[in-house]
Amino acid sequence: MQVPDTSAGSASPQCSLRGKNMAAPRGDTCGLLERSVRARVPPLLTDLYQFTMAYAYWRAGRHQEPAVFELFFRDNPFGGGFSLFAGLHDCLLFLRGFRFAADDVEFLRSVLPPTTDPGFFQFLRELDCSGVTLRSVPEGTVVFARVPLMEVEGPLAVVQLLETSLLCLTNYASLVCSNAARFRLAAGSGRQLLEMGLRRAQGPDGGLTASRYSHIGGFDLTSNVQAGFLFGIPVTGTMAHSYVTSFTSLEEVCPQTLVAANSDLAPVDVISLTKGYLRRVCELLGAEPGKIREGELASFLSYAIAYPCNFLPVIDSYSVSCSGLLNFCAVALSLCQLGYKPLGVRLDSGDLCRQSLEVRRVFRLCSKHFSIADFASLIIVGTNNISEKSITELNSKENEISVVGVGTHLVTCTEQPSLGCVYKLVEVGGRPTMKISEDPEKSTIPGRKAVYRLIDAEGHPFLDLLSLEAEPPPEAGRQLKYFPLGCGDSPASVTPAQVSCLRQEVFLKGQVTQPLCSAAKTRAKVQSSLQTLHPRHKRLQEPDSYTVALSERLHSLVLELQKSCSNDSSFLLAN
Amino acid sequence: MQVPDTSAGSASPQCSLRGKNMAAPRGDTCGLLERSVRARVPPLLTDLYQFTMAYAYWRAGRHQEPAVFELFFRDNPFGGGFSLFAGLHDCLLFLRGFRFAADDVEFLRSVLPPTTDPGFFQFLRELDCSGVTLRSVPEGTVVFARVPLMEVEGPLAVVQLLETSLLCLTNYASLVCSNAARFRLAAGSGRQLLEMGLRRAQGPDGGLTASRYSHIGGFDLTSNVQAGFLFGIPVTGTMAHSYVTSFTSLEEVCPQTLVAANSDLAPVDVISLTKGYLRRVCELLGAEPGKIREGELASFLSYAIAYPCNFLPVIDSYSVSCSGLLNFCAVALSLCQLGYKPLGVRLDSGDLCRQSLEVRRVFRLCSKHFSIADFASLIIVGTNNISEKSITELNSKENEISVVGVGTHLVTCTEQPSLGCVYKLVEVGGRPTMKISEDPEKSTIPGRKAVYRLIDAEGHPFLDLLSLEAEPPPEAGRQLKYFPLGCGDSPASVTPAQVSCLRQEVFLKGQVTQPLCSAAKTRAKVQSSLQTLHPRHKRLQEPDSYTVALSERLHSLVLELQKSCSNDSSFLLAN
């Protein structure tokens, strides 16, 4: 059995928790994932107005008209300077499987107005994505507000029908991936991160999605077994408080013996052994035996006998310093004597920093007193309602927490629970379209675009340029003029050291045209993409804003369409 | 085709949007739902520690020991005075289908430590919920913090394994149902509520769950077609901005004619007709024809020709007052002339209240000028980033919005994105257990309980009493002593006018023992349960807190267990 490298945060080996899993997910995972996407995202999982619009297009004979939609968000989440783009993998599986079953169409027939032409339902029955082309930013890329992440091109009625599903598959995935990346940045590289939010997510699939995209965003481990099964994410976990409180007496421990590691010796009475260590630990620390909970000791012993190589109990069911820590040390020392390596402890309430210092002090004392070098560096896991803020504080306060478990604040994205991706029409029948709202934030940028990322001499991206698709691309080492978004109409100039094209074709004629990336591969992409980002944009608080700009020709098109808007009523005079 | 009564908010018929759906969901819905729950909540969708604990119990021969867990939350959400309990229906389907497939067990074998006894995997293969009993508050009931909502009784290892799934199925369901109920209270009974959050939910299933439980909580309509298909929720929707901006000229309108309603007359040239009305509307309002967008008019006309009985366009793609409203009136007046009834308009940006007043003013002017009575009372739908706060403001400002669409703030529960339900062991082997934390909030209440709701002479519930199961129930008209939670150890007395038992047995020996409630039935239960709640607890801001209390005997048990905690180490002296 292999243990995968979980080293986005590469904690030092002594204090890292090793999630158990195969190196790759098991079985026919791709088929499994595809079936799962089809089951989770049937073509009816969309807003009704997609069908009423599709019908109106069909009725007007416009349904096959070529159209282009763009998917983007308007603000970077969490007051940050960047986001990560995620969800593409599921979108591709969704597009590949997009078809209406007879049942679906019959239901639509019952819901749409009775005047709907039956030919439309026949049209739906035959519909698939063979006419759709998707150009997308690769999954796991650092992205910025207002940059079109996906361009969906195809017959007007079809690409309209895809809107809600594509938004649903990218919105939360990108949000939670970005949130995870922020936790990863806040935690620094020396600490492992464990996702454990399933019970607080938006239902079962919210939990599964959270596990997948938290891992991609930089978490090392998950508690979610199904996420391990489907996506190959290392899973971990030992015990809850209920396990501890279910024991009252040492009589419940069964068996009461343990065979020493790698030995043929007779089983050892581990209860007597542990009682002996407990007395010695109490003496060493000057602790009061009167406050030690027998049930807690029994639970630790039972667990250690069941899993002598995986001993990591939760030690705050009663009192860390008066009971849990003492019981842990006694059982762990017994395991050491029998040739096993205990892993460490979990703290789940109170002041984690303060307690971790006390725990480490006791570990070091025991290490010295009982001459067991590894005892000093046992893992301390902290898991009490951790937020980005509290994880940031860990870095400013002295503490000894080596693994942090995060649930609610990670999966619900408490600070901003939705990303607000939108899907806007930018071209139809070869003609650029634009929504010119009275609310300038809600206006769109017309036309089919190319998106370039400009990179400076140090290798940091510094500007994303949106230009018309027909324009020649910007060139490295050559000055170009641009119009930064949100800065009025004044142009600026710059000479990029490198230029990269941000999007690529990933779906054509019903086929996925790039290899589907595993979670592990996308996770690596996130880290490499974040690596190149300048720290001033990566700062979690008050980052410098990254420039997104229009090319000169795209900027002219915007002005032209805004202008044409103001005199448009000649049609009233025509008959 | 029937149109169901969506009258939780019972808006007056003139200004209500009629969602289209069959009265009941179609097909073999129960089987469909059950398969859907099994697919969404496989038994591996849980935290790994459930399995490590189950193994430790199994190894110690304790796995069959009878145990009782309780599910509850610690604080009412959104700073409110109550919550609604939801998710039971899915929990029951989950329990009924709980079984491990061979694949599941093989995956667990690869994940659990290699020392795990193979007999444990055989145990898992044979496991189901035939030994489990569930007592629960009925779904859709008003509930309060600290009251045990579910009691799960069964073999220790089995009820432990159910924890994460039951939490996952009730946490978000109860949260979003409570959020919806607050929106319903904020909106008042005169306005219809439309849920449209699919694209902003936590992935596909988050969206579906949101639609189901928003409806149960009091929303009238959803945009989510799959929610209509599965749960029978009335669905509605017409068009997005992209539809409007996809048109530029009246030449795109096709066909350009419409047959009058209920007539055999020749089709009418609806473009000329509408142009005529547009000129007359401009004259009537003194509007500048120069600002009217031809593409918008073309889109409205195309839609009206496709769906003459369902005309409700979004009118803010360019400018409401200079273009959208004028175009709407022209098309709607044409429809009226041809014997059709237009529905109304949707506003999606800017100051909804102000705009709705202007729109209503114009509707009234047209109604009078063109002598069409119904024109004055057309529906105005508002849908711009609506929150509980903004919906409350609607009631304090003058406005004419009859239907409100809510997305992000409803489904993500922005104000508090998780409920924090927990699942705690309260009895094992017939012995009450208690977690006595240094953080008193995290201590649990031991023992198997009965839960009674005490009701005053006006029919309002005023106290939920937790007592030991073995105690005689409180009696109506008879004084009883109680210990309010969170108020120290001082008792109080009260005489209830009525007493009801809050929970009932819903699952026994692998079977669901009560009829499964449809969404519609649970929705009615929510409204009747809320109806009895006193307004002081229902107030959205600073409500009076509702009393949850312990019986005298339960209170004594808590004290006893806390005391026994302090002297527990005689075991250290025994050998």
Short mmCIF file of C-alpha atoms in Angstrom, two decimals, chain B residues 54 56-66 123 154-158:
data_model
loop_
_atom_site.label_atom_id
_atom_site.label_comp_id
_atom_site.label_asym_id
_atom_site.label_seq_id
_atom_site.Cartn_x
_atom_site.Cartn_y
_atom_site.Cartn_z
CA ALA B 54 -16.70 1.23 14.66
CA ALA B 56 -12.48 -0.31 17.83
CA TYR B 57 -15.97 -1.12 19.15
CA TRP B 58 -16.09 -4.29 17.11
CA ARG B 59 -12.63 -5.30 18.27
CA ALA B 60 -13.66 -4.80 21.89
CA GLY B 61 -16.89 -6.76 21.34
CA ARG B 62 -18.96 -3.66 22.06
CA HIS B 63 -20.43 -3.12 18.60
CA GLN B 64 -23.82 -4.63 19.49
CA GLU B 65 -24.11 -2.78 22.78
CA PRO B 66 -27.35 -0.73 22.76
CA PHE B 123 -19.44 -7.43 9.63
CA GLY B 154 -29.42 0.88 18.02
CA PRO B 155 -26.21 -1.17 18.11
CA LEU B 156 -23.33 1.11 19.11
CA ALA B 157 -21.22 0.58 15.98
CA VAL B 158 -24.20 1.07 13.64
#
